[in-house]
Amino acid sequence: MTDSTSTPPTTATATATGRAPGDRVVLVTGGAGGIGRAIAEAFLAVGDRVIVADVDADAAAGTASALGASAVAVDITDPVAVAAAVEQIVADHGRIDVLVNNAGILSVHGMLTELRPEDYERIVRVNILGTFTVTQAVARRMTADGVHGSIVNISSIGGRQPTPGMGAYESSKAAVDSLTRWAAIELAGAGIRVNAVAPGPVLTPMLRAGMPEGSPAREAWASRIPLGRLAEVDDVAPAVVFLAGAHHITGVSLAVDGGQLLA
Ligand code: NAD
């Protein structure tokens, strides 16, 4: 195990299964708040080094300083900025062992007959193109440096089960599941695993405020979930840490949905 205060190596010496928990450099996009912050906390709890990347520079810096992580301000839809951020992280931390593609937008909704194409395009740019862009930049570094790393994408069970008015978001997450399998099959030869975690509705601070306990919206969602409640962020984060270290699993999208896909 490497002392976290020592200078990290610039050339990776990963084993065939990648580095163990506690010895990993983990990049979490969209890590400033919500699910991403809980994911960052979960990796820090097992002793990994974490870099929180977010388009909201102040929020990323605030979260990183509160948790004991590092922060990077980056818009995942900008390939030049993403490549520069990845190079900076590798220069500062030696390598990236785990990438969590968590950044996404989920607030734009509309029925098929009403949604403006430009709103759909915004979702596609962040959720699909942004996930692709960061995956490409990090996979290039991992393969060049011989890092047997792991990538975990945050998808949604909405990609498999429709809800009226949410199809633009949901179809972007179906694409994230497909991108997961695409990356998994192409990167397996380099010893890089790619998986996804697909939550149902998760009570982030924003969702909790919009759907207070006992509200009709909260009840409507809970009634679709066999286990009877919406997920907490801490229901989701352990699944991400598990997949990051699951040495013989690649190409899966693991539902964390209280059984919603059964109903
Ligand atoms: P959130 O809005 O709280 O967090 C998303 C983060 O991504 C924010 O910090 C935001 O600044 C950042 N971000 C947005 N666009 C970005 C960009 N272009 N570049 C860099 N960062 C950007 O949302 P959340 O609920 O925590 O969602 C996190 C992930 O989980 C998303 O991919 C979302 O689709 C997925 N998800 C959420 C739920 C849910 O119910 N909350 C359910 C299933 C899946």
mmCIF file of C-alpha atoms and ligand atoms in Angstrom:
data_model
loop_
_atom_site.group_PDB
_atom_site.id
_atom_site.type_symbol
_atom_site.label_atom_id
_atom_site.label_comp_id
_atom_site.label_asym_id
_atom_site.label_seq_id
_atom_site.Cartn_x
_atom_site.Cartn_y
_atom_site.Cartn_z
ATOM 1 C CA MET A 1 0.000 0.000 0.000
ATOM 2 C CA THR A 2 1.329 3.451 -0.917
ATOM 3 C CA ASP A 3 1.555 6.163 1.702
ATOM 4 C CA SER A 4 -1.030 8.712 0.537
ATOM 5 C CA THR A 5 1.331 11.557 1.423
ATOM 6 C CA SER A 6 4.238 10.262 -0.684
ATOM 7 C CA THR A 7 4.833 11.396 -4.251
ATOM 8 C CA PRO A 8 2.848 9.109 -6.545
ATOM 9 C CA PRO A 9 4.656 7.327 -9.365
ATOM 10 C CA THR A 10 4.383 8.933 -12.785
ATOM 11 C CA THR A 11 4.470 5.550 -14.502
ATOM 12 C CA ALA A 12 1.761 3.121 -13.482
ATOM 13 C CA THR A 13 2.780 -0.273 -12.118
ATOM 14 C CA ALA A 14 -0.698 -1.698 -11.708
ATOM 15 C CA THR A 15 -1.221 -5.419 -11.304
ATOM 16 C CA ALA A 16 -3.386 -7.299 -13.811
ATOM 17 C CA THR A 17 -6.441 -6.609 -11.654
ATOM 18 C CA GLY A 18 -5.637 -2.976 -10.946
ATOM 19 C CA ARG A 19 -4.850 -1.305 -7.657
ATOM 20 C CA ALA A 20 -6.530 -2.252 -4.397
ATOM 21 C CA PRO A 21 -8.956 -0.006 -2.493
ATOM 22 C CA GLY A 22 -6.980 2.535 -0.513
ATOM 23 C CA ASP A 23 -4.335 2.811 -3.246
ATOM 24 C CA ARG A 24 -6.434 4.273 -6.048
ATOM 25 C CA VAL A 25 -6.761 7.682 -7.664
ATOM 26 C CA VAL A 26 -10.471 8.220 -8.324
ATOM 27 C CA LEU A 27 -12.005 10.896 -10.551
ATOM 28 C CA VAL A 28 -15.698 11.644 -9.925
ATOM 29 C CA THR A 29 -17.362 13.944 -12.461
ATOM 30 C CA GLY A 30 -20.294 16.004 -11.215
ATOM 31 C CA GLY A 31 -18.948 15.317 -7.749
ATOM 32 C CA ALA A 32 -19.826 18.687 -6.227
ATOM 33 C CA GLY A 33 -23.182 17.605 -4.836
ATOM 34 C CA GLY A 34 -25.975 15.046 -4.875
ATOM 35 C CA ILE A 35 -25.028 11.470 -5.730
ATOM 36 C CA GLY A 36 -21.520 12.432 -6.858
ATOM 37 C CA ARG A 37 -20.611 13.848 -3.450
ATOM 38 C CA ALA A 38 -21.761 10.614 -1.761
ATOM 39 C CA ILE A 39 -19.680 8.604 -4.253
ATOM 40 C CA ALA A 40 -16.631 10.760 -3.489
ATOM 41 C CA GLU A 41 -17.183 10.212 0.243
ATOM 42 C CA ALA A 42 -17.489 6.444 -0.223
ATOM 43 C CA PHE A 43 -14.142 6.182 -2.042
ATOM 44 C CA LEU A 44 -12.480 8.450 0.539
ATOM 45 C CA ALA A 45 -13.857 6.180 3.274
ATOM 46 C CA VAL A 46 -11.891 3.214 1.879
ATOM 47 C CA GLY A 47 -8.738 5.343 1.739
ATOM 48 C CA ASP A 48 -8.594 6.289 -1.949
ATOM 49 C CA ARG A 49 -7.526 9.683 -3.256
ATOM 50 C CA VAL A 50 -10.473 11.478 -4.883
ATOM 51 C CA ILE A 51 -10.685 14.294 -7.410
ATOM 52 C CA VAL A 52 -14.056 16.006 -7.653
ATOM 53 C CA ALA A 53 -14.635 17.451 -11.132
ATOM 54 C CA ASP A 54 -17.561 19.747 -11.833
ATOM 55 C CA VAL A 55 -18.641 22.559 -14.133
ATOM 56 C CA ASP A 56 -19.527 24.510 -10.970
ATOM 57 C CA ALA A 57 -16.021 25.498 -9.838
ATOM 58 C CA ASP A 58 -17.055 26.994 -6.483
ATOM 59 C CA ALA A 59 -19.209 24.010 -5.549
ATOM 60 C CA ALA A 60 -16.440 21.578 -6.535
ATOM 61 C CA ALA A 61 -13.889 23.487 -4.437
ATOM 62 C CA GLY A 62 -16.293 23.662 -1.471
ATOM 63 C CA THR A 63 -17.075 19.938 -1.580
ATOM 64 C CA ALA A 64 -13.441 18.966 -2.054
ATOM 65 C CA SER A 65 -12.305 21.052 0.884
ATOM 66 C CA ALA A 66 -15.119 19.729 3.098
ATOM 67 C CA LEU A 67 -14.327 16.092 2.272
ATOM 68 C CA GLY A 68 -10.528 16.169 1.965
ATOM 69 C CA ALA A 69 -10.553 15.622 -1.796
ATOM 70 C CA SER A 70 -9.060 17.626 -4.679
ATOM 71 C CA ALA A 71 -11.133 19.733 -7.078
ATOM 72 C CA VAL A 72 -11.048 20.330 -10.812
ATOM 73 C CA ALA A 73 -13.360 22.728 -12.656
ATOM 74 C CA VAL A 74 -14.293 21.293 -16.044
ATOM 75 C CA ASP A 75 -17.221 21.169 -18.445
ATOM 76 C CA ILE A 76 -17.457 17.550 -19.622
ATOM 77 C CA THR A 77 -18.888 18.656 -22.970
ATOM 78 C CA ASP A 78 -15.640 20.468 -23.871
ATOM 79 C CA PRO A 79 -13.134 17.893 -25.215
ATOM 80 C CA VAL A 80 -10.172 20.295 -25.053
ATOM 81 C CA ALA A 81 -10.894 21.221 -21.430
ATOM 82 C CA VAL A 82 -11.475 17.562 -20.514
ATOM 83 C CA ALA A 83 -8.175 16.453 -22.064
ATOM 84 C CA ALA A 84 -6.342 19.274 -20.247
ATOM 85 C CA ALA A 85 -8.018 18.364 -16.926
ATOM 86 C CA VAL A 86 -7.069 14.692 -17.314
ATOM 87 C CA GLU A 87 -3.441 15.609 -18.081
ATOM 88 C CA GLN A 88 -3.372 17.921 -15.042
ATOM 89 C CA ILE A 89 -4.758 15.181 -12.770
ATOM 90 C CA VAL A 90 -2.183 12.679 -14.035
ATOM 91 C CA ALA A 91 0.579 15.258 -13.524
ATOM 92 C CA ASP A 92 -0.617 15.958 -9.969
ATOM 93 C CA HIS A 93 -1.577 12.431 -8.865
ATOM 94 C CA GLY A 94 0.403 10.093 -11.111
ATOM 95 C CA ARG A 95 -2.495 8.317 -12.798
ATOM 96 C CA ILE A 96 -6.256 7.787 -12.785
ATOM 97 C CA ASP A 97 -7.289 4.299 -11.599
ATOM 98 C CA VAL A 98 -11.039 4.824 -11.394
ATOM 99 C CA LEU A 99 -13.313 7.141 -13.367
ATOM 100 C CA VAL A 100 -16.891 7.664 -12.227
ATOM 101 C CA ASN A 101 -18.925 9.342 -14.973
ATOM 102 C CA ASN A 102 -21.586 10.815 -12.696
ATOM 103 C CA ALA A 103 -22.120 14.314 -14.170
ATOM 104 C CA GLY A 104 -25.456 14.608 -15.872
ATOM 105 C CA ILE A 105 -28.542 16.757 -16.192
ATOM 106 C CA LEU A 106 -31.910 15.335 -15.207
ATOM 107 C CA SER A 107 -34.083 18.412 -14.808
ATOM 108 C CA VAL A 108 -35.196 18.915 -18.432
ATOM 109 C CA HIS A 109 -38.448 17.145 -19.171
ATOM 110 C CA GLY A 110 -41.174 17.271 -21.795
ATOM 111 C CA MET A 111 -43.606 15.091 -23.690
ATOM 112 C CA LEU A 112 -42.530 13.754 -27.077
ATOM 113 C CA THR A 113 -44.949 16.042 -28.922
ATOM 114 C CA GLU A 114 -43.830 19.143 -27.031
ATOM 115 C CA LEU A 115 -40.133 18.938 -26.163
ATOM 116 C CA ARG A 116 -37.999 21.505 -27.967
ATOM 117 C CA PRO A 117 -35.164 19.933 -29.978
ATOM 118 C CA GLU A 118 -32.669 22.309 -28.369
ATOM 119 C CA ASP A 119 -33.625 21.000 -24.926
ATOM 120 C CA TYR A 120 -33.136 17.408 -26.090
ATOM 121 C CA GLU A 121 -29.796 18.432 -27.589
ATOM 122 C CA ARG A 122 -28.665 19.866 -24.229
ATOM 123 C CA ILE A 123 -29.359 16.541 -22.509
ATOM 124 C CA VAL A 124 -27.637 14.590 -25.265
ATOM 125 C CA ARG A 125 -24.576 16.842 -25.129
ATOM 126 C CA VAL A 126 -24.031 16.444 -21.377
ATOM 127 C CA ASN A 127 -25.298 12.935 -20.657
ATOM 128 C CA ILE A 128 -24.082 11.122 -23.765
ATOM 129 C CA LEU A 129 -21.375 13.233 -25.404
ATOM 130 C CA GLY A 130 -19.960 14.362 -22.043
ATOM 131 C CA THR A 131 -19.753 10.781 -20.768
ATOM 132 C CA PHE A 132 -18.101 9.722 -24.033
ATOM 133 C CA THR A 133 -15.633 12.630 -23.926
ATOM 134 C CA VAL A 134 -14.371 11.924 -20.401
ATOM 135 C CA THR A 135 -14.296 8.163 -21.033
ATOM 136 C CA GLN A 136 -12.236 8.676 -24.184
ATOM 137 C CA ALA A 137 -9.719 11.015 -22.527
ATOM 138 C CA VAL A 138 -9.262 8.800 -19.464
ATOM 139 C CA ALA A 139 -9.166 5.551 -21.466
ATOM 140 C CA ARG A 140 -6.452 7.028 -23.685
ATOM 141 C CA ARG A 141 -4.334 7.793 -20.602
ATOM 142 C CA MET A 142 -5.036 4.426 -18.969
ATOM 143 C CA THR A 143 -4.085 2.477 -22.092
ATOM 144 C CA ALA A 144 -1.001 4.638 -22.773
ATOM 145 C CA ASP A 145 0.213 4.197 -19.169
ATOM 146 C CA GLY A 146 -0.765 0.520 -18.816
ATOM 147 C CA VAL A 147 -3.200 1.272 -15.992
ATOM 148 C CA HIS A 148 -5.665 -1.597 -15.468
ATOM 149 C CA GLY A 149 -8.373 0.781 -14.405
ATOM 150 C CA SER A 150 -12.087 0.799 -13.956
ATOM 151 C CA ILE A 151 -14.847 3.080 -15.198
ATOM 152 C CA VAL A 152 -18.306 3.307 -13.644
ATOM 153 C CA ASN A 153 -21.030 5.258 -15.434
ATOM 154 C CA ILE A 154 -24.085 6.547 -13.593
ATOM 155 C CA SER A 155 -27.033 5.536 -15.718
ATOM 156 C CA SER A 156 -30.713 5.256 -14.711
ATOM 157 C CA ILE A 157 -33.339 2.529 -14.778
ATOM 158 C CA GLY A 158 -35.313 5.078 -16.778
ATOM 159 C CA GLY A 159 -33.212 3.886 -19.697
ATOM 160 C CA ARG A 160 -35.104 0.587 -19.430
ATOM 161 C CA GLN A 161 -38.531 1.643 -18.078
ATOM 162 C CA PRO A 162 -40.310 4.717 -19.458
ATOM 163 C CA THR A 163 -42.113 7.426 -17.502
ATOM 164 C CA PRO A 164 -44.224 9.893 -19.517
ATOM 165 C CA GLY A 165 -42.472 13.250 -19.909
ATOM 166 C CA MET A 166 -39.007 11.885 -19.094
ATOM 167 C CA GLY A 167 -38.118 10.219 -22.383
ATOM 168 C CA ALA A 168 -35.382 12.623 -23.436
ATOM 169 C CA TYR A 169 -33.465 12.017 -20.224
ATOM 170 C CA GLU A 170 -34.279 8.312 -20.264
ATOM 171 C CA SER A 171 -33.144 7.775 -23.828
ATOM 172 C CA SER A 172 -29.850 9.498 -22.943
ATOM 173 C CA LYS A 173 -29.386 6.969 -20.145
ATOM 174 C CA ALA A 174 -30.174 4.071 -22.498
ATOM 175 C CA ALA A 175 -27.311 5.431 -24.574
ATOM 176 C CA VAL A 176 -25.103 5.505 -21.454
ATOM 177 C CA ASP A 177 -25.848 1.785 -20.941
ATOM 178 C CA SER A 178 -24.914 1.150 -24.573
ATOM 179 C CA LEU A 179 -21.777 3.281 -24.253
ATOM 180 C CA THR A 180 -20.882 1.180 -21.191
ATOM 181 C CA ARG A 181 -21.001 -2.041 -23.235
ATOM 182 C CA TRP A 182 -19.174 -0.396 -26.152
ATOM 183 C CA ALA A 183 -16.319 0.753 -23.912
ATOM 184 C CA ALA A 184 -16.282 -2.552 -22.004
ATOM 185 C CA ILE A 185 -15.787 -4.699 -25.106
ATOM 186 C CA GLU A 186 -13.129 -2.442 -26.621
ATOM 187 C CA LEU A 187 -11.132 -1.798 -23.425
ATOM 188 C CA ALA A 188 -11.208 -5.319 -21.963
ATOM 189 C CA GLY A 189 -8.017 -6.245 -23.827
ATOM 190 C CA ALA A 190 -6.229 -3.408 -22.033
ATOM 191 C CA GLY A 191 -7.436 -4.706 -18.670
ATOM 192 C CA ILE A 192 -9.878 -1.821 -18.222
ATOM 193 C CA ARG A 193 -13.385 -2.661 -16.950
ATOM 194 C CA VAL A 194 -16.431 -0.525 -17.665
ATOM 195 C CA ASN A 195 -19.732 -0.889 -15.816
ATOM 196 C CA ALA A 196 -22.728 1.227 -14.882
ATOM 197 C CA VAL A 197 -24.918 1.765 -11.857
ATOM 198 C CA ALA A 198 -28.532 2.483 -12.781
ATOM 199 C CA PRO A 199 -30.477 4.016 -9.897
ATOM 200 C CA GLY A 200 -34.191 4.609 -9.681
ATOM 201 C CA PRO A 201 -35.184 7.954 -8.131
ATOM 202 C CA VAL A 202 -32.640 9.054 -5.528
ATOM 203 C CA LEU A 203 -33.313 11.483 -2.680
ATOM 204 C CA THR A 204 -30.571 14.009 -3.324
ATOM 205 C CA PRO A 205 -31.011 17.297 -1.427
ATOM 206 C CA MET A 206 -32.563 18.762 -4.614
ATOM 207 C CA LEU A 207 -35.042 15.907 -5.107
ATOM 208 C CA ARG A 208 -35.922 15.830 -1.399
ATOM 209 C CA ALA A 209 -36.740 19.552 -1.503
ATOM 210 C CA GLY A 210 -38.892 19.146 -4.600
ATOM 211 C CA MET A 211 -40.641 16.031 -3.267
ATOM 212 C CA PRO A 212 -41.085 16.386 0.500
ATOM 213 C CA GLU A 213 -42.029 13.342 2.585
ATOM 214 C CA GLY A 214 -45.773 12.664 2.185
ATOM 215 C CA SER A 215 -46.134 14.793 -0.959
ATOM 216 C CA PRO A 216 -48.224 13.311 -3.801
ATOM 217 C CA ALA A 217 -45.150 13.210 -6.062
ATOM 218 C CA ARG A 218 -43.120 11.270 -3.446
ATOM 219 C CA GLU A 219 -46.034 8.864 -2.857
ATOM 220 C CA ALA A 220 -46.492 8.305 -6.597
ATOM 221 C CA TRP A 221 -42.836 7.325 -7.022
ATOM 222 C CA ALA A 222 -42.754 5.191 -3.869
ATOM 223 C CA SER A 223 -45.836 3.281 -5.053
ATOM 224 C CA ARG A 224 -43.853 2.056 -8.082
ATOM 225 C CA ILE A 225 -41.059 0.645 -5.909
ATOM 226 C CA PRO A 226 -41.584 -2.843 -4.395
ATOM 227 C CA LEU A 227 -39.246 -2.055 -1.468
ATOM 228 C CA GLY A 228 -41.503 0.917 -0.739
ATOM 229 C CA ARG A 229 -39.144 3.877 -0.701
ATOM 230 C CA LEU A 230 -36.937 6.034 -2.890
ATOM 231 C CA ALA A 231 -33.177 5.452 -2.698
ATOM 232 C CA GLU A 232 -30.883 7.486 -0.481
ATOM 233 C CA VAL A 233 -27.547 8.587 -1.971
ATOM 234 C CA ASP A 234 -25.887 6.106 0.384
ATOM 235 C CA ASP A 235 -27.816 3.253 -1.271
ATOM 236 C CA VAL A 236 -26.138 4.116 -4.573
ATOM 237 C CA ALA A 237 -22.526 4.958 -3.629
ATOM 238 C CA PRO A 238 -21.572 1.467 -2.299
ATOM 239 C CA ALA A 239 -22.643 -0.110 -5.595
ATOM 240 C CA VAL A 240 -20.228 2.205 -7.420
ATOM 241 C CA VAL A 241 -17.354 1.313 -5.069
ATOM 242 C CA PHE A 242 -18.208 -2.394 -5.478
ATOM 243 C CA LEU A 243 -18.145 -2.290 -9.296
ATOM 244 C CA ALA A 244 -14.935 -0.245 -9.289
ATOM 245 C CA GLY A 245 -13.217 -3.137 -7.496
ATOM 246 C CA ALA A 246 -15.075 -6.123 -8.996
ATOM 247 C CA HIS A 247 -12.231 -7.691 -10.963
ATOM 248 C CA HIS A 248 -14.243 -10.072 -13.146
ATOM 249 C CA ILE A 249 -17.278 -7.900 -13.924
ATOM 250 C CA THR A 250 -17.422 -5.745 -17.029
ATOM 251 C CA GLY A 251 -20.195 -4.444 -19.269
ATOM 252 C CA VAL A 252 -23.044 -4.630 -16.736
ATOM 253 C CA SER A 253 -25.548 -1.970 -15.732
ATOM 254 C CA LEU A 254 -26.501 -2.718 -12.127
ATOM 255 C CA ALA A 255 -29.968 -1.506 -11.114
ATOM 256 C CA VAL A 256 -30.197 0.049 -7.637
ATOM 257 C CA ASP A 257 -33.922 0.620 -7.729
ATOM 258 C CA GLY A 258 -35.680 -1.102 -4.825
ATOM 259 C CA GLY A 259 -37.085 -3.564 -7.367
ATOM 260 C CA GLN A 260 -38.777 -0.961 -9.571
ATOM 261 C CA LEU A 261 -37.884 -2.860 -12.742
ATOM 262 C CA LEU A 262 -39.820 -5.869 -11.408
ATOM 263 C CA ALA A 263 -43.078 -3.991 -11.167
HETATM 264 P P1 NAD B 1 -27.128 16.824 -9.382
HETATM 265 O O1 NAD B 1 -27.716 17.828 -10.304
HETATM 266 O O2 NAD B 1 -27.291 16.998 -7.903
HETATM 267 O O3 NAD B 1 -25.568 16.630 -9.687
HETATM 268 C C1 NAD B 1 -25.084 16.628 -10.989
HETATM 269 C C2 NAD B 1 -23.731 17.333 -10.974
HETATM 270 O O4 NAD B 1 -23.231 17.335 -12.304
HETATM 271 C C3 NAD B 1 -23.840 18.809 -10.534
HETATM 272 O O5 NAD B 1 -22.872 19.072 -9.526
HETATM 273 C C4 NAD B 1 -23.561 19.597 -11.822
HETATM 274 O O6 NAD B 1 -22.925 20.836 -11.602
HETATM 275 C C5 NAD B 1 -22.672 18.617 -12.572
HETATM 276 N N1 NAD B 1 -22.691 18.860 -14.005
HETATM 277 C C6 NAD B 1 -23.777 19.108 -14.814
HETATM 278 N N2 NAD B 1 -23.381 19.347 -16.072
HETATM 279 C C7 NAD B 1 -22.021 19.247 -16.082
HETATM 280 C C8 NAD B 1 -21.034 19.417 -17.093
HETATM 281 N N3 NAD B 1 -21.372 19.752 -18.345
HETATM 282 N N4 NAD B 1 -19.738 19.229 -16.756
HETATM 283 C C9 NAD B 1 -19.389 18.919 -15.480
HETATM 284 N N5 NAD B 1 -20.280 18.769 -14.471
HETATM 285 C C10 NAD B 1 -21.577 18.936 -14.774
HETATM 286 O O7 NAD B 1 -27.726 15.419 -9.844
HETATM 287 P P2 NAD B 1 -27.765 14.009 -9.125
HETATM 288 O O8 NAD B 1 -29.172 13.699 -8.843
HETATM 289 O O9 NAD B 1 -26.749 13.916 -8.043
HETATM 290 O O10 NAD B 1 -27.342 13.111 -10.390
HETATM 291 C C11 NAD B 1 -26.053 12.551 -10.548
HETATM 292 C C12 NAD B 1 -26.138 11.478 -11.636
HETATM 293 O O11 NAD B 1 -27.059 10.467 -11.221
HETATM 294 C C13 NAD B 1 -26.658 11.999 -12.977
HETATM 295 O O12 NAD B 1 -25.963 11.368 -14.039
HETATM 296 C C14 NAD B 1 -28.111 11.579 -12.964
HETATM 297 O O13 NAD B 1 -28.635 11.439 -14.260
HETATM 298 C C15 NAD B 1 -28.010 10.245 -12.241
HETATM 299 N N6 NAD B 1 -29.268 9.802 -11.628
HETATM 300 C C16 NAD B 1 -29.916 10.565 -10.713
HETATM 301 C C17 NAD B 1 -31.110 10.112 -10.154
HETATM 302 C C18 NAD B 1 -31.854 10.910 -9.128
HETATM 303 O O14 NAD B 1 -33.013 10.581 -8.842
HETATM 304 N N7 NAD B 1 -31.279 11.921 -8.502
HETATM 305 C C19 NAD B 1 -31.627 8.872 -10.539
HETATM 306 C C20 NAD B 1 -30.944 8.108 -11.496
HETATM 307 C C21 NAD B 1 -29.756 8.586 -12.021
#
